Amino acid sequence: QVQLMESGGGSVQAGGSLRLSCEASDFNGVTNYIAWFRQAPGKEREGVAAKSIGGSSTDYADSVKGRFTISQDDARKTVYLQMTSLKPEDSGMYYCAQALTYVLKNARLRPDEYPYWGQGTQVTVSS
């Protein structure tokens, strides 16, 4: 059974930083992708960053490029999302999700490509 557990959310002021963690039960295989999504109240869920666990490929939404970094720690079976220069519009519930089959590179920020989801962690950025 695939399990994902997020942690690290919280409240920060604009310009601050947070690091989110996503601990995964399955960290094996070449076709293994973990992505971060976020959803603000009244808005659709949007992809933020994605990483190929079995390789080095990463993908970022244009809105976070240069500010967010996705990385992994194989020993801890954990994917991190380092968020810097946070803005109020970055606020929302952040979810990590996992796919264990091949995902086209141009689809790795699409929620419907990921069948497994964590419970989410809240990020609030105040101005």
PDB file of N, CA and C in Angstrom, residues 33-38 46-52 57-65 67-71 79-83 94-97 108-110 114:
ATOM      1  N   TYR A  33       7.531   8.829  -9.652  1.00  0.00           N
ATOM      2  CA  TYR A  33       7.520  10.284  -9.662  1.00  0.00           C
ATOM      3  C   TYR A  33       6.785  10.779  -8.431  1.00  0.00           C
ATOM      4  N   ILE A  34       7.318  11.791  -7.821  1.00  0.00           N
ATOM      5  CA  ILE A  34       6.636  12.466  -6.722  1.00  0.00           C
ATOM      6  C   ILE A  34       6.541  13.944  -7.066  1.00  0.00           C
ATOM      7  N   ALA A  35       5.366  14.480  -6.863  1.00  0.00           N
ATOM      8  CA  ALA A  35       5.123  15.878  -7.193  1.00  0.00           C
ATOM      9  C   ALA A  35       4.441  16.581  -6.030  1.00  0.00           C
ATOM     10  N   TRP A  36       4.606  17.884  -6.008  1.00  0.00           N
ATOM     11  CA  TRP A  36       3.914  18.733  -5.039  1.00  0.00           C
ATOM     12  C   TRP A  36       2.838  19.524  -5.778  1.00  0.00           C
ATOM     13  N   PHE A  37       1.670  19.555  -5.167  1.00  0.00           N
ATOM     14  CA  PHE A  37       0.556  20.337  -5.680  1.00  0.00           C
ATOM     15  C   PHE A  37       0.066  21.252  -4.576  1.00  0.00           C
ATOM     16  N   ARG A  38      -0.655  22.290  -4.962  1.00  0.00           N
ATOM     17  CA  ARG A  38      -1.256  23.151  -3.947  1.00  0.00           C
ATOM     18  C   ARG A  38      -2.650  23.553  -4.387  1.00  0.00           C
ATOM     19  N   GLU A  46      -3.209  22.933  -8.356  1.00  0.00           N
ATOM     20  CA  GLU A  46      -2.200  23.197  -9.387  1.00  0.00           C
ATOM     21  C   GLU A  46      -0.883  22.534  -9.038  1.00  0.00           C
ATOM     22  N   GLY A  47      -0.198  22.080 -10.068  1.00  0.00           N
ATOM     23  CA  GLY A  47       1.110  21.473  -9.875  1.00  0.00           C
ATOM     24  C   GLY A  47       2.163  22.534  -9.594  1.00  0.00           C
ATOM     25  N   VAL A  48       3.025  22.237  -8.653  1.00  0.00           N
ATOM     26  CA  VAL A  48       4.069  23.178  -8.241  1.00  0.00           C
ATOM     27  C   VAL A  48       5.435  22.682  -8.700  1.00  0.00           C
ATOM     28  N   ALA A  49       5.760  21.436  -8.374  1.00  0.00           N
ATOM     29  CA  ALA A  49       7.057  20.876  -8.729  1.00  0.00           C
ATOM     30  C   ALA A  49       6.936  19.360  -8.755  1.00  0.00           C
ATOM     31  N   ALA A  50       7.763  18.744  -9.580  1.00  0.00           N
ATOM     32  CA  ALA A  50       7.755  17.286  -9.700  1.00  0.00           C
ATOM     33  C   ALA A  50       9.173  16.784  -9.840  1.00  0.00           C
ATOM     34  N   LYS A  51       9.382  15.556  -9.380  1.00  0.00           N
ATOM     35  CA  LYS A  51      10.709  14.969  -9.479  1.00  0.00           C
ATOM     36  C   LYS A  51      10.619  13.497  -9.835  1.00  0.00           C
ATOM     37  N   SER A  52      11.491  13.085 -10.738  1.00  0.00           N
ATOM     38  CA  SER A  52      11.668  11.681 -11.040  1.00  0.00           C
ATOM     39  C   SER A  52      12.557  11.076  -9.962  1.00  0.00           C
ATOM     40  N   SER A  57      15.437  14.230 -13.311  1.00  0.00           N
ATOM     41  CA  SER A  57      14.511  15.164 -13.940  1.00  0.00           C
ATOM     42  C   SER A  57      13.633  15.865 -12.919  1.00  0.00           C
ATOM     43  N   THR A  58      13.518  17.185 -13.081  1.00  0.00           N
ATOM     44  CA  THR A  58      12.624  17.979 -12.247  1.00  0.00           C
ATOM     45  C   THR A  58      11.783  18.895 -13.140  1.00  0.00           C
ATOM     46  N   ASP A  59      10.655  19.293 -12.614  1.00  0.00           N
ATOM     47  CA  ASP A  59       9.763  20.194 -13.335  1.00  0.00           C
ATOM     48  C   ASP A  59       9.188  21.190 -12.346  1.00  0.00           C
ATOM     49  N   TYR A  60       9.009  22.417 -12.793  1.00  0.00           N
ATOM     50  CA  TYR A  60       8.484  23.468 -11.927  1.00  0.00           C
ATOM     51  C   TYR A  60       7.420  24.278 -12.659  1.00  0.00           C
ATOM     52  N   ALA A  61       6.432  24.718 -11.914  1.00  0.00           N
ATOM     53  CA  ALA A  61       5.486  25.680 -12.456  1.00  0.00           C
ATOM     54  C   ALA A  61       6.200  27.009 -12.651  1.00  0.00           C
ATOM     55  N   ASP A  62       5.806  27.744 -13.659  1.00  0.00           N
ATOM     56  CA  ASP A  62       6.459  29.024 -13.932  1.00  0.00           C
ATOM     57  C   ASP A  62       6.382  29.956 -12.729  1.00  0.00           C
ATOM     58  N   SER A  63       5.310  29.867 -11.978  1.00  0.00           N
ATOM     59  CA  SER A  63       5.093  30.779 -10.851  1.00  0.00           C
ATOM     60  C   SER A  63       6.072  30.566  -9.703  1.00  0.00           C
ATOM     61  N   VAL A  64       6.776  29.428  -9.694  1.00  0.00           N
ATOM     62  CA  VAL A  64       7.685  29.150  -8.574  1.00  0.00           C
ATOM     63  C   VAL A  64       9.138  28.976  -9.013  1.00  0.00           C
ATOM     64  N   LYS A  65       9.387  29.009 -10.303  1.00  0.00           N
ATOM     65  CA  LYS A  65      10.764  28.832 -10.785  1.00  0.00           C
ATOM     66  C   LYS A  65      11.682  29.887 -10.174  1.00  0.00           C
ATOM     67  N   ARG A  67      12.392  30.117  -7.110  1.00  0.00           N
ATOM     68  CA  ARG A  67      12.075  30.301  -5.689  1.00  0.00           C
ATOM     69  C   ARG A  67      11.923  28.969  -4.950  1.00  0.00           C
ATOM     70  N   PHE A  68      11.411  27.956  -5.627  1.00  0.00           N
ATOM     71  CA  PHE A  68      11.188  26.645  -5.015  1.00  0.00           C
ATOM     72  C   PHE A  68      12.176  25.641  -5.586  1.00  0.00           C
ATOM     73  N   THR A  69      12.584  24.703  -4.743  1.00  0.00           N
ATOM     74  CA  THR A  69      13.483  23.634  -5.176  1.00  0.00           C
ATOM     75  C   THR A  69      12.970  22.304  -4.651  1.00  0.00           C
ATOM     76  N   ILE A  70      12.840  21.333  -5.542  1.00  0.00           N
ATOM     77  CA  ILE A  70      12.435  19.992  -5.142  1.00  0.00           C
ATOM     78  C   ILE A  70      13.674  19.103  -5.115  1.00  0.00           C
ATOM     79  N   SER A  71      13.777  18.285  -4.074  1.00  0.00           N
ATOM     80  CA  SER A  71      14.938  17.418  -3.935  1.00  0.00           C
ATOM     81  C   SER A  71      14.521  16.151  -3.199  1.00  0.00           C
ATOM     82  N   VAL A  79      10.958  13.336  -0.120  1.00  0.00           N
ATOM     83  CA  VAL A  79      11.096  14.400  -1.100  1.00  0.00           C
ATOM     84  C   VAL A  79      10.805  15.719  -0.399  1.00  0.00           C
ATOM     85  N   TYR A  80      11.661  16.689  -0.639  1.00  0.00           N
ATOM     86  CA  TYR A  80      11.528  17.993  -0.004  1.00  0.00           C
ATOM     87  C   TYR A  80      11.096  19.049  -1.019  1.00  0.00           C
ATOM     88  N   LEU A  81      10.399  20.038  -0.537  1.00  0.00           N
ATOM     89  CA  LEU A  81      10.105  21.222  -1.334  1.00  0.00           C
ATOM     90  C   LEU A  81      10.586  22.420  -0.526  1.00  0.00           C
ATOM     91  N   GLN A  82      11.730  22.953  -0.923  1.00  0.00           N
ATOM     92  CA  GLN A  82      12.271  24.147  -0.275  1.00  0.00           C
ATOM     93  C   GLN A  82      11.649  25.361  -0.939  1.00  0.00           C
ATOM     94  N   MET A  83      10.973  26.156  -0.149  1.00  0.00           N
ATOM     95  CA  MET A  83      10.268  27.322  -0.677  1.00  0.00           C
ATOM     96  C   MET A  83      10.900  28.580  -0.088  1.00  0.00           C
ATOM     97  N   TYR A  94      -0.878  22.233   0.651  1.00  0.00           N
ATOM     98  CA  TYR A  94       0.119  21.597  -0.202  1.00  0.00           C
ATOM     99  C   TYR A  94       0.036  20.081  -0.032  1.00  0.00           C
ATOM    100  N   TYR A  95      -0.035  19.396  -1.161  1.00  0.00           N
ATOM    101  CA  TYR A  95      -0.121  17.941  -1.182  1.00  0.00           C
ATOM    102  C   TYR A  95       1.068  17.367  -1.947  1.00  0.00           C
ATOM    103  N   CYS A  96       1.563  16.227  -1.478  1.00  0.00           N
ATOM    104  CA  CYS A  96       2.462  15.477  -2.341  1.00  0.00           C
ATOM    105  C   CYS A  96       1.687  14.303  -2.921  1.00  0.00           C
ATOM    106  N   ALA A  97       2.088  13.914  -4.092  1.00  0.00           N
ATOM    107  CA  ALA A  97       1.419  12.843  -4.816  1.00  0.00           C
ATOM    108  C   ALA A  97       2.462  11.998  -5.530  1.00  0.00           C
ATOM    109  N   ARG A 108       3.846  16.117 -16.006  1.00  0.00           N
ATOM    110  CA  ARG A 108       4.223  15.784 -14.632  1.00  0.00           C
ATOM    111  C   ARG A 108       3.713  16.764 -13.597  1.00  0.00           C
ATOM    112  N   LEU A 109       3.060  17.816 -14.034  1.00  0.00           N
ATOM    113  CA  LEU A 109       2.422  18.731 -13.083  1.00  0.00           C
ATOM    114  C   LEU A 109       0.906  18.665 -13.179  1.00  0.00           C
ATOM    115  N   ARG A 110       0.411  17.597 -13.797  1.00  0.00           N
ATOM    116  CA  ARG A 110      -1.042  17.424 -13.914  1.00  0.00           C
ATOM    117  C   ARG A 110      -1.533  16.514 -12.807  1.00  0.00           C
ATOM    118  N   TYR A 114      -1.465  11.394 -11.139  1.00  0.00           N
ATOM    119  CA  TYR A 114      -0.981  10.853  -9.864  1.00  0.00           C
ATOM    120  C   TYR A 114      -2.119  10.170  -9.107  1.00  0.00           C
TER     121      TYR A 114
END
